[in-house]
């Protein structure tokens, strides 16, 4: 495990503990995701924040103008702490680890649902309810479009893949036929 990974996990754990004390876990998670989304949308801002030639004072002033009124104190303070310590490159890792820690603490699991087309929210809710009963945790659904799927869905929860796609069913059928022909 790299030093950056260890440090990002420590920051995430400390932020989680603060958010838990203030009963703001969900709010902090949404704010962290918001920061990352803004940085991804604006590549120039992302480059400025990560540029080693731009001083801490300039970065802090820029972030205050953009984020201070939109974030809680603990989220904004954490962002400034990363800048102050020269660890701005850890932001995305910190967000990922925070989400993982929060999900585990709240008894939740993330499910990535792969489909060939966009599904209505009602279907996603049904999928979440079905898998929630299966694994005994609340499911947080993320969607991904996979045009290589002929139909059906695939669902990844942690390291498990549930394949309900048409291509997966055809593959299993072919294996079954091949094994019976070998007999």
mmCIF file with all atom_site columns, C-alpha atoms in Angstrom:
data_model
loop_
_atom_site.group_PDB
_atom_site.id
_atom_site.type_symbol
_atom_site.label_atom_id
_atom_site.label_alt_id
_atom_site.label_comp_id
_atom_site.label_asym_id
_atom_site.label_entity_id
_atom_site.label_seq_id
_atom_site.pdbx_PDB_ins_code
_atom_site.Cartn_x
_atom_site.Cartn_y
_atom_site.Cartn_z
_atom_site.occupancy
_atom_site.B_iso_or_equiv
_atom_site.pdbx_formal_charge
_atom_site.auth_seq_id
_atom_site.auth_comp_id
_atom_site.auth_asym_id
_atom_site.auth_atom_id
_atom_site.pdbx_PDB_model_num
ATOM 1   C CA . UNK A 1 1   ? 0.000   0.000   0.000   1.00 0.00 ? 1   UNK A CA 1
ATOM 2   C CA . UNK A 1 2   ? 1.463   3.352   -1.008  1.00 0.00 ? 2   UNK A CA 1
ATOM 3   C CA . UNK A 1 3   ? 2.086   6.172   1.429   1.00 0.00 ? 3   UNK A CA 1
ATOM 4   C CA . UNK A 1 4   ? -0.538  8.323   -0.348  1.00 0.00 ? 4   UNK A CA 1
ATOM 5   C CA . UNK A 1 5   ? -3.142  5.589   0.108   1.00 0.00 ? 5   UNK A CA 1
ATOM 6   C CA . UNK A 1 6   ? -2.399  5.345   3.816   1.00 0.00 ? 6   UNK A CA 1
ATOM 7   C CA . UNK A 1 7   ? -2.601  9.126   4.240   1.00 0.00 ? 7   UNK A CA 1
ATOM 8   C CA . UNK A 1 8   ? -5.845  9.407   2.226   1.00 0.00 ? 8   UNK A CA 1
ATOM 9   C CA . UNK A 1 9   ? -7.424  6.690   4.393   1.00 0.00 ? 9   UNK A CA 1
ATOM 10  C CA . UNK A 1 10  ? -6.363  8.537   7.565   1.00 0.00 ? 10  UNK A CA 1
ATOM 11  C CA . UNK A 1 11  ? -7.866  11.797  6.346   1.00 0.00 ? 11  UNK A CA 1
ATOM 12  C CA . UNK A 1 12  ? -11.070 9.992   5.335   1.00 0.00 ? 12  UNK A CA 1
ATOM 13  C CA . UNK A 1 13  ? -11.336 8.246   8.706   1.00 0.00 ? 13  UNK A CA 1
ATOM 14  C CA . UNK A 1 14  ? -10.753 11.495  10.627  1.00 0.00 ? 14  UNK A CA 1
ATOM 15  C CA . UNK A 1 15  ? -13.315 13.343  8.504   1.00 0.00 ? 15  UNK A CA 1
ATOM 16  C CA . UNK A 1 16  ? -15.796 10.509  8.986   1.00 0.00 ? 16  UNK A CA 1
ATOM 17  C CA . UNK A 1 17  ? -15.387 10.674  12.760  1.00 0.00 ? 17  UNK A CA 1
ATOM 18  C CA . UNK A 1 18  ? -15.996 14.450  12.721  1.00 0.00 ? 18  UNK A CA 1
ATOM 19  C CA . UNK A 1 19  ? -19.032 14.045  10.462  1.00 0.00 ? 19  UNK A CA 1
ATOM 20  C CA . UNK A 1 20  ? -20.367 11.296  12.733  1.00 0.00 ? 20  UNK A CA 1
ATOM 21  C CA . UNK A 1 21  ? -19.963 13.472  15.845  1.00 0.00 ? 21  UNK A CA 1
ATOM 22  C CA . UNK A 1 22  ? -21.918 16.262  14.135  1.00 0.00 ? 22  UNK A CA 1
ATOM 23  C CA . UNK A 1 23  ? -24.461 13.851  12.592  1.00 0.00 ? 23  UNK A CA 1
ATOM 24  C CA . UNK A 1 24  ? -23.534 15.073  9.094   1.00 0.00 ? 24  UNK A CA 1
ATOM 25  C CA . UNK A 1 25  ? -22.238 11.933  7.375   1.00 0.00 ? 25  UNK A CA 1
ATOM 26  C CA . UNK A 1 26  ? -24.611 12.119  4.406   1.00 0.00 ? 26  UNK A CA 1
ATOM 27  C CA . UNK A 1 27  ? -24.132 15.878  4.018   1.00 0.00 ? 27  UNK A CA 1
ATOM 28  C CA . UNK A 1 28  ? -20.337 15.644  4.042   1.00 0.00 ? 28  UNK A CA 1
ATOM 29  C CA . UNK A 1 29  ? -20.432 12.780  1.547   1.00 0.00 ? 29  UNK A CA 1
ATOM 30  C CA . UNK A 1 30  ? -22.584 14.817  -0.859  1.00 0.00 ? 30  UNK A CA 1
ATOM 31  C CA . UNK A 1 31  ? -20.340 17.849  -0.447  1.00 0.00 ? 31  UNK A CA 1
ATOM 32  C CA . UNK A 1 32  ? -17.207 15.821  -1.170  1.00 0.00 ? 32  UNK A CA 1
ATOM 33  C CA . UNK A 1 33  ? -18.818 14.377  -4.293  1.00 0.00 ? 33  UNK A CA 1
ATOM 34  C CA . UNK A 1 34  ? -19.824 17.918  -5.294  1.00 0.00 ? 34  UNK A CA 1
ATOM 35  C CA . UNK A 1 35  ? -16.218 19.163  -4.997  1.00 0.00 ? 35  UNK A CA 1
ATOM 36  C CA . UNK A 1 36  ? -14.912 16.306  -7.133  1.00 0.00 ? 36  UNK A CA 1
ATOM 37  C CA . UNK A 1 37  ? -17.666 16.858  -9.714  1.00 0.00 ? 37  UNK A CA 1
ATOM 38  C CA . UNK A 1 38  ? -16.826 20.573  -9.973  1.00 0.00 ? 38  UNK A CA 1
ATOM 39  C CA . UNK A 1 39  ? -13.139 19.788  -10.417 1.00 0.00 ? 39  UNK A CA 1
ATOM 40  C CA . UNK A 1 40  ? -13.895 17.171  -13.090 1.00 0.00 ? 40  UNK A CA 1
ATOM 41  C CA . UNK A 1 41  ? -16.170 19.568  -14.968 1.00 0.00 ? 41  UNK A CA 1
ATOM 42  C CA . UNK A 1 42  ? -13.617 22.371  -14.894 1.00 0.00 ? 42  UNK A CA 1
ATOM 43  C CA . UNK A 1 43  ? -10.257 20.974  -15.951 1.00 0.00 ? 43  UNK A CA 1
ATOM 44  C CA . UNK A 1 44  ? -8.559  24.392  -15.668 1.00 0.00 ? 44  UNK A CA 1
ATOM 45  C CA . UNK A 1 45  ? -9.571  24.681  -12.025 1.00 0.00 ? 45  UNK A CA 1
ATOM 46  C CA . UNK A 1 46  ? -8.426  21.097  -11.443 1.00 0.00 ? 46  UNK A CA 1
ATOM 47  C CA . UNK A 1 47  ? -5.021  21.891  -12.963 1.00 0.00 ? 47  UNK A CA 1
ATOM 48  C CA . UNK A 1 48  ? -4.672  25.078  -10.894 1.00 0.00 ? 48  UNK A CA 1
ATOM 49  C CA . UNK A 1 49  ? -5.445  23.273  -7.639  1.00 0.00 ? 49  UNK A CA 1
ATOM 50  C CA . UNK A 1 50  ? -2.924  20.516  -8.360  1.00 0.00 ? 50  UNK A CA 1
ATOM 51  C CA . UNK A 1 51  ? -0.207  22.778  -9.850  1.00 0.00 ? 51  UNK A CA 1
ATOM 52  C CA . UNK A 1 52  ? 2.872   22.752  -7.599  1.00 0.00 ? 52  UNK A CA 1
ATOM 53  C CA . UNK A 1 53  ? 3.950   26.219  -8.758  1.00 0.00 ? 53  UNK A CA 1
ATOM 54  C CA . UNK A 1 54  ? 0.848   27.927  -7.402  1.00 0.00 ? 54  UNK A CA 1
ATOM 55  C CA . UNK A 1 55  ? 1.119   28.845  -3.748  1.00 0.00 ? 55  UNK A CA 1
ATOM 56  C CA . UNK A 1 56  ? -1.121  27.755  -0.913  1.00 0.00 ? 56  UNK A CA 1
ATOM 57  C CA . UNK A 1 57  ? -2.418  31.295  -0.347  1.00 0.00 ? 57  UNK A CA 1
ATOM 58  C CA . UNK A 1 58  ? -3.598  31.614  -3.961  1.00 0.00 ? 58  UNK A CA 1
ATOM 59  C CA . UNK A 1 59  ? -5.213  28.163  -3.943  1.00 0.00 ? 59  UNK A CA 1
ATOM 60  C CA . UNK A 1 60  ? -6.958  28.875  -0.627  1.00 0.00 ? 60  UNK A CA 1
ATOM 61  C CA . UNK A 1 61  ? -8.299  32.217  -1.895  1.00 0.00 ? 61  UNK A CA 1
ATOM 62  C CA . UNK A 1 62  ? -9.582  30.571  -5.064  1.00 0.00 ? 62  UNK A CA 1
ATOM 63  C CA . UNK A 1 63  ? -11.312 27.772  -3.144  1.00 0.00 ? 63  UNK A CA 1
ATOM 64  C CA . UNK A 1 64  ? -12.879 30.264  -0.722  1.00 0.00 ? 64  UNK A CA 1
ATOM 65  C CA . UNK A 1 65  ? -14.418 32.145  -3.635  1.00 0.00 ? 65  UNK A CA 1
ATOM 66  C CA . UNK A 1 66  ? -15.797 28.967  -5.182  1.00 0.00 ? 66  UNK A CA 1
ATOM 67  C CA . UNK A 1 67  ? -16.747 26.667  -2.321  1.00 0.00 ? 67  UNK A CA 1
ATOM 68  C CA . UNK A 1 68  ? -16.909 28.433  1.058   1.00 0.00 ? 68  UNK A CA 1
ATOM 69  C CA . UNK A 1 69  ? -20.597 29.397  0.880   1.00 0.00 ? 69  UNK A CA 1
ATOM 70  C CA . UNK A 1 70  ? -21.609 25.976  -0.497  1.00 0.00 ? 70  UNK A CA 1
ATOM 71  C CA . UNK A 1 71  ? -19.922 23.649  1.988   1.00 0.00 ? 71  UNK A CA 1
ATOM 72  C CA . UNK A 1 72  ? -20.247 22.871  5.678   1.00 0.00 ? 72  UNK A CA 1
ATOM 73  C CA . UNK A 1 73  ? -17.428 24.002  7.912   1.00 0.00 ? 73  UNK A CA 1
ATOM 74  C CA . UNK A 1 74  ? -15.930 20.531  8.371   1.00 0.00 ? 74  UNK A CA 1
ATOM 75  C CA . UNK A 1 75  ? -15.882 19.773  4.643   1.00 0.00 ? 75  UNK A CA 1
ATOM 76  C CA . UNK A 1 76  ? -14.428 23.157  3.743   1.00 0.00 ? 76  UNK A CA 1
ATOM 77  C CA . UNK A 1 77  ? -11.846 22.965  6.550   1.00 0.00 ? 77  UNK A CA 1
ATOM 78  C CA . UNK A 1 78  ? -10.767 19.531  5.334   1.00 0.00 ? 78  UNK A CA 1
ATOM 79  C CA . UNK A 1 79  ? -10.366 20.862  1.788   1.00 0.00 ? 79  UNK A CA 1
ATOM 80  C CA . UNK A 1 80  ? -8.226  23.757  3.062   1.00 0.00 ? 80  UNK A CA 1
ATOM 81  C CA . UNK A 1 81  ? -6.199  21.372  5.235   1.00 0.00 ? 81  UNK A CA 1
ATOM 82  C CA . UNK A 1 82  ? -5.366  19.265  2.174   1.00 0.00 ? 82  UNK A CA 1
ATOM 83  C CA . UNK A 1 83  ? -4.208  22.399  0.354   1.00 0.00 ? 83  UNK A CA 1
ATOM 84  C CA . UNK A 1 84  ? -2.245  23.654  3.367   1.00 0.00 ? 84  UNK A CA 1
ATOM 85  C CA . UNK A 1 85  ? -0.429  20.320  3.756   1.00 0.00 ? 85  UNK A CA 1
ATOM 86  C CA . UNK A 1 86  ? 0.280   20.045  0.004   1.00 0.00 ? 86  UNK A CA 1
ATOM 87  C CA . UNK A 1 87  ? -1.935  16.974  -0.283  1.00 0.00 ? 87  UNK A CA 1
ATOM 88  C CA . UNK A 1 88  ? -4.499  18.206  -2.814  1.00 0.00 ? 88  UNK A CA 1
ATOM 89  C CA . UNK A 1 89  ? -3.765  15.218  -5.050  1.00 0.00 ? 89  UNK A CA 1
ATOM 90  C CA . UNK A 1 90  ? -5.361  13.002  -2.368  1.00 0.00 ? 90  UNK A CA 1
ATOM 91  C CA . UNK A 1 91  ? -8.818  14.582  -2.681  1.00 0.00 ? 91  UNK A CA 1
ATOM 92  C CA . UNK A 1 92  ? -10.354 11.986  -5.006  1.00 0.00 ? 92  UNK A CA 1
ATOM 93  C CA . UNK A 1 93  ? -8.910  9.087   -2.988  1.00 0.00 ? 93  UNK A CA 1
ATOM 94  C CA . UNK A 1 94  ? -10.136 10.661  0.239   1.00 0.00 ? 94  UNK A CA 1
ATOM 95  C CA . UNK A 1 95  ? -13.660 10.906  -1.212  1.00 0.00 ? 95  UNK A CA 1
ATOM 96  C CA . UNK A 1 96  ? -13.599 7.245   -2.271  1.00 0.00 ? 96  UNK A CA 1
ATOM 97  C CA . UNK A 1 97  ? -12.409 6.078   1.133   1.00 0.00 ? 97  UNK A CA 1
ATOM 98  C CA . UNK A 1 98  ? -14.907 8.322   2.931   1.00 0.00 ? 98  UNK A CA 1
ATOM 99  C CA . UNK A 1 99  ? -17.782 6.829   0.935   1.00 0.00 ? 99  UNK A CA 1
ATOM 100 C CA . UNK A 1 100 ? -16.536 3.313   1.720   1.00 0.00 ? 100 UNK A CA 1
ATOM 101 C CA . UNK A 1 101 ? -16.164 4.014   5.440   1.00 0.00 ? 101 UNK A CA 1
ATOM 102 C CA . UNK A 1 102 ? -19.572 5.707   5.611   1.00 0.00 ? 102 UNK A CA 1
ATOM 103 C CA . UNK A 1 103 ? -21.267 2.888   3.715   1.00 0.00 ? 103 UNK A CA 1
ATOM 104 C CA . UNK A 1 104 ? -19.801 0.239   6.011   1.00 0.00 ? 104 UNK A CA 1
ATOM 105 C CA . UNK A 1 105 ? -20.760 2.182   9.133   1.00 0.00 ? 105 UNK A CA 1
ATOM 106 C CA . UNK A 1 106 ? -24.302 2.709   7.898   1.00 0.00 ? 106 UNK A CA 1
ATOM 107 C CA . UNK A 1 107 ? -24.744 -0.908  6.740   1.00 0.00 ? 107 UNK A CA 1
ATOM 108 C CA . UNK A 1 108 ? -24.872 -0.006  3.079   1.00 0.00 ? 108 UNK A CA 1
ATOM 109 C CA . UNK A 1 109 ? -23.383 -1.552  -0.052  1.00 0.00 ? 109 UNK A CA 1
ATOM 110 C CA . UNK A 1 110 ? -22.764 -0.014  -3.438  1.00 0.00 ? 110 UNK A CA 1
ATOM 111 C CA . UNK A 1 111 ? -24.208 -1.781  -6.453  1.00 0.00 ? 111 UNK A CA 1
ATOM 112 C CA . UNK A 1 112 ? -23.142 -0.840  -9.960  1.00 0.00 ? 112 UNK A CA 1
ATOM 113 C CA . UNK A 1 113 ? -25.922 -1.772  -12.375 1.00 0.00 ? 113 UNK A CA 1
ATOM 114 C CA . UNK A 1 114 ? -24.777 -2.266  -15.970 1.00 0.00 ? 114 UNK A CA 1
ATOM 115 C CA . UNK A 1 115 ? -27.511 -1.980  -18.586 1.00 0.00 ? 115 UNK A CA 1
ATOM 116 C CA . UNK A 1 116 ? -27.617 -1.457  -22.366 1.00 0.00 ? 116 UNK A CA 1
ATOM 117 C CA . UNK A 1 117 ? -30.033 1.494   -21.935 1.00 0.00 ? 117 UNK A CA 1
ATOM 118 C CA . UNK A 1 118 ? -30.988 3.961   -19.213 1.00 0.00 ? 118 UNK A CA 1
ATOM 119 C CA . UNK A 1 119 ? -33.442 2.407   -16.764 1.00 0.00 ? 119 UNK A CA 1
ATOM 120 C CA . UNK A 1 120 ? -36.324 4.286   -15.145 1.00 0.00 ? 120 UNK A CA 1
ATOM 121 C CA . UNK A 1 121 ? -35.889 5.101   -11.460 1.00 0.00 ? 121 UNK A CA 1
ATOM 122 C CA . UNK A 1 122 ? -38.688 2.695   -10.517 1.00 0.00 ? 122 UNK A CA 1
ATOM 123 C CA . UNK A 1 123 ? -36.743 -0.237  -12.012 1.00 0.00 ? 123 UNK A CA 1
ATOM 124 C CA . UNK A 1 124 ? -33.547 0.844   -10.251 1.00 0.00 ? 124 UNK A CA 1
ATOM 125 C CA . UNK A 1 125 ? -35.469 1.029   -6.963  1.00 0.00 ? 125 UNK A CA 1
ATOM 126 C CA . UNK A 1 126 ? -36.809 -2.499  -7.579  1.00 0.00 ? 126 UNK A CA 1
ATOM 127 C CA . UNK A 1 127 ? -33.277 -3.784  -8.287  1.00 0.00 ? 127 UNK A CA 1
ATOM 128 C CA . UNK A 1 128 ? -32.025 -2.108  -5.093  1.00 0.00 ? 128 UNK A CA 1
ATOM 129 C CA . UNK A 1 129 ? -34.824 -3.668  -3.038  1.00 0.00 ? 129 UNK A CA 1
ATOM 130 C CA . UNK A 1 130 ? -34.211 -7.120  -4.516  1.00 0.00 ? 130 UNK A CA 1
ATOM 131 C CA . UNK A 1 131 ? -30.471 -7.073  -3.847  1.00 0.00 ? 131 UNK A CA 1
ATOM 132 C CA . UNK A 1 132 ? -31.006 -5.479  -0.441  1.00 0.00 ? 132 UNK A CA 1
ATOM 133 C CA . UNK A 1 133 ? -33.024 -8.543  0.586   1.00 0.00 ? 133 UNK A CA 1
ATOM 134 C CA . UNK A 1 134 ? -30.411 -10.843 -0.947  1.00 0.00 ? 134 UNK A CA 1
ATOM 135 C CA . UNK A 1 135 ? -27.398 -9.458  0.906   1.00 0.00 ? 135 UNK A CA 1
ATOM 136 C CA . UNK A 1 136 ? -29.075 -7.915  3.960   1.00 0.00 ? 136 UNK A CA 1
ATOM 137 C CA . UNK A 1 137 ? -27.769 -4.383  3.443   1.00 0.00 ? 137 UNK A CA 1
ATOM 138 C CA . UNK A 1 138 ? -29.211 -1.179  2.107   1.00 0.00 ? 138 UNK A CA 1
ATOM 139 C CA . UNK A 1 139 ? -28.144 -0.810  -1.535  1.00 0.00 ? 139 UNK A CA 1
ATOM 140 C CA . UNK A 1 140 ? -26.848 2.387   -3.082  1.00 0.00 ? 140 UNK A CA 1
ATOM 141 C CA . UNK A 1 141 ? -27.298 2.043   -6.838  1.00 0.00 ? 141 UNK A CA 1
ATOM 142 C CA . UNK A 1 142 ? -24.950 3.531   -9.412  1.00 0.00 ? 142 UNK A CA 1
ATOM 143 C CA . UNK A 1 143 ? -25.678 2.992   -13.073 1.00 0.00 ? 143 UNK A CA 1
ATOM 144 C CA . UNK A 1 144 ? -23.369 2.375   -16.002 1.00 0.00 ? 144 UNK A CA 1
ATOM 145 C CA . UNK A 1 145 ? -24.370 2.012   -19.629 1.00 0.00 ? 145 UNK A CA 1
ATOM 146 C CA . UNK A 1 146 ? -22.778 -1.022  -21.308 1.00 0.00 ? 146 UNK A CA 1
ATOM 147 C CA . UNK A 1 147 ? -23.796 -1.120  -24.959 1.00 0.00 ? 147 UNK A CA 1
ATOM 148 C CA . UNK A 1 148 ? -22.118 -4.502  -25.391 1.00 0.00 ? 148 UNK A CA 1
ATOM 149 C CA . UNK A 1 149 ? -24.976 -6.077  -23.414 1.00 0.00 ? 149 UNK A CA 1
ATOM 150 C CA . UNK A 1 150 ? -27.673 -7.453  -25.705 1.00 0.00 ? 150 UNK A CA 1
ATOM 151 C CA . UNK A 1 151 ? -30.323 -7.183  -23.005 1.00 0.00 ? 151 UNK A CA 1
ATOM 152 C CA . UNK A 1 152 ? -30.787 -7.743  -19.304 1.00 0.00 ? 152 UNK A CA 1
ATOM 153 C CA . UNK A 1 153 ? -28.487 -6.395  -16.594 1.00 0.00 ? 153 UNK A CA 1
ATOM 154 C CA . UNK A 1 154 ? -25.297 -7.099  -14.700 1.00 0.00 ? 154 UNK A CA 1
ATOM 155 C CA . UNK A 1 155 ? -24.937 -6.014  -11.078 1.00 0.00 ? 155 UNK A CA 1
ATOM 156 C CA . UNK A 1 156 ? -21.605 -5.696  -9.272  1.00 0.00 ? 156 UNK A CA 1
ATOM 157 C CA . UNK A 1 157 ? -21.660 -5.518  -5.483  1.00 0.00 ? 157 UNK A CA 1
ATOM 158 C CA . UNK A 1 158 ? -18.165 -5.479  -4.051  1.00 0.00 ? 158 UNK A CA 1
ATOM 159 C CA . UNK A 1 159 ? -16.243 -8.296  -5.730  1.00 0.00 ? 159 UNK A CA 1
ATOM 160 C CA . UNK A 1 160 ? -19.381 -10.255 -6.756  1.00 0.00 ? 160 UNK A CA 1
ATOM 161 C CA . UNK A 1 161 ? -20.910 -9.999  -10.210 1.00 0.00 ? 161 UNK A CA 1
ATOM 162 C CA . UNK A 1 162 ? -24.515 -11.052 -10.747 1.00 0.00 ? 162 UNK A CA 1
ATOM 163 C CA . UNK A 1 163 ? -24.990 -11.630 -14.470 1.00 0.00 ? 163 UNK A CA 1
ATOM 164 C CA . UNK A 1 164 ? -28.581 -11.467 -15.649 1.00 0.00 ? 164 UNK A CA 1
ATOM 165 C CA . UNK A 1 165 ? -27.651 -10.316 -19.134 1.00 0.00 ? 165 UNK A CA 1
ATOM 166 C CA . UNK A 1 166 ? -28.764 -12.041 -22.294 1.00 0.00 ? 166 UNK A CA 1
ATOM 167 C CA . UNK A 1 167 ? -25.147 -12.558 -23.354 1.00 0.00 ? 167 UNK A CA 1
ATOM 168 C CA . UNK A 1 168 ? -24.394 -14.142 -19.957 1.00 0.00 ? 168 UNK A CA 1
ATOM 169 C CA . UNK A 1 169 ? -27.357 -16.494 -20.277 1.00 0.00 ? 169 UNK A CA 1
ATOM 170 C CA . UNK A 1 170 ? -26.279 -17.489 -23.798 1.00 0.00 ? 170 UNK A CA 1
ATOM 171 C CA . UNK A 1 171 ? -22.748 -18.141 -22.552 1.00 0.00 ? 171 UNK A CA 1
ATOM 172 C CA . UNK A 1 172 ? -24.037 -20.356 -19.716 1.00 0.00 ? 172 UNK A CA 1
ATOM 173 C CA . UNK A 1 173 ? -26.270 -22.217 -22.178 1.00 0.00 ? 173 UNK A CA 1
ATOM 174 C CA . UNK A 1 174 ? -23.315 -22.810 -24.498 1.00 0.00 ? 174 UNK A CA 1
ATOM 175 C CA . UNK A 1 175 ? -21.206 -24.158 -21.615 1.00 0.00 ? 175 UNK A CA 1
ATOM 176 C CA . UNK A 1 176 ? -24.055 -26.431 -20.608 1.00 0.00 ? 176 UNK A CA 1
ATOM 177 C CA . UNK A 1 177 ? -24.427 -27.756 -24.136 1.00 0.00 ? 177 UNK A CA 1
ATOM 178 C CA . UNK A 1 178 ? -20.678 -28.262 -24.486 1.00 0.00 ? 178 UNK A CA 1
ATOM 179 C CA . UNK A 1 179 ? -20.506 -30.204 -21.225 1.00 0.00 ? 179 UNK A CA 1
ATOM 180 C CA . UNK A 1 180 ? -23.381 -32.503 -22.243 1.00 0.00 ? 180 UNK A CA 1
ATOM 181 C CA . UNK A 1 181 ? -21.796 -33.142 -25.654 1.00 0.00 ? 181 UNK A CA 1
ATOM 182 C CA . UNK A 1 182 ? -18.589 -34.217 -23.939 1.00 0.00 ? 182 UNK A CA 1
ATOM 183 C CA . UNK A 1 183 ? -20.475 -37.008 -22.176 1.00 0.00 ? 183 UNK A CA 1
#
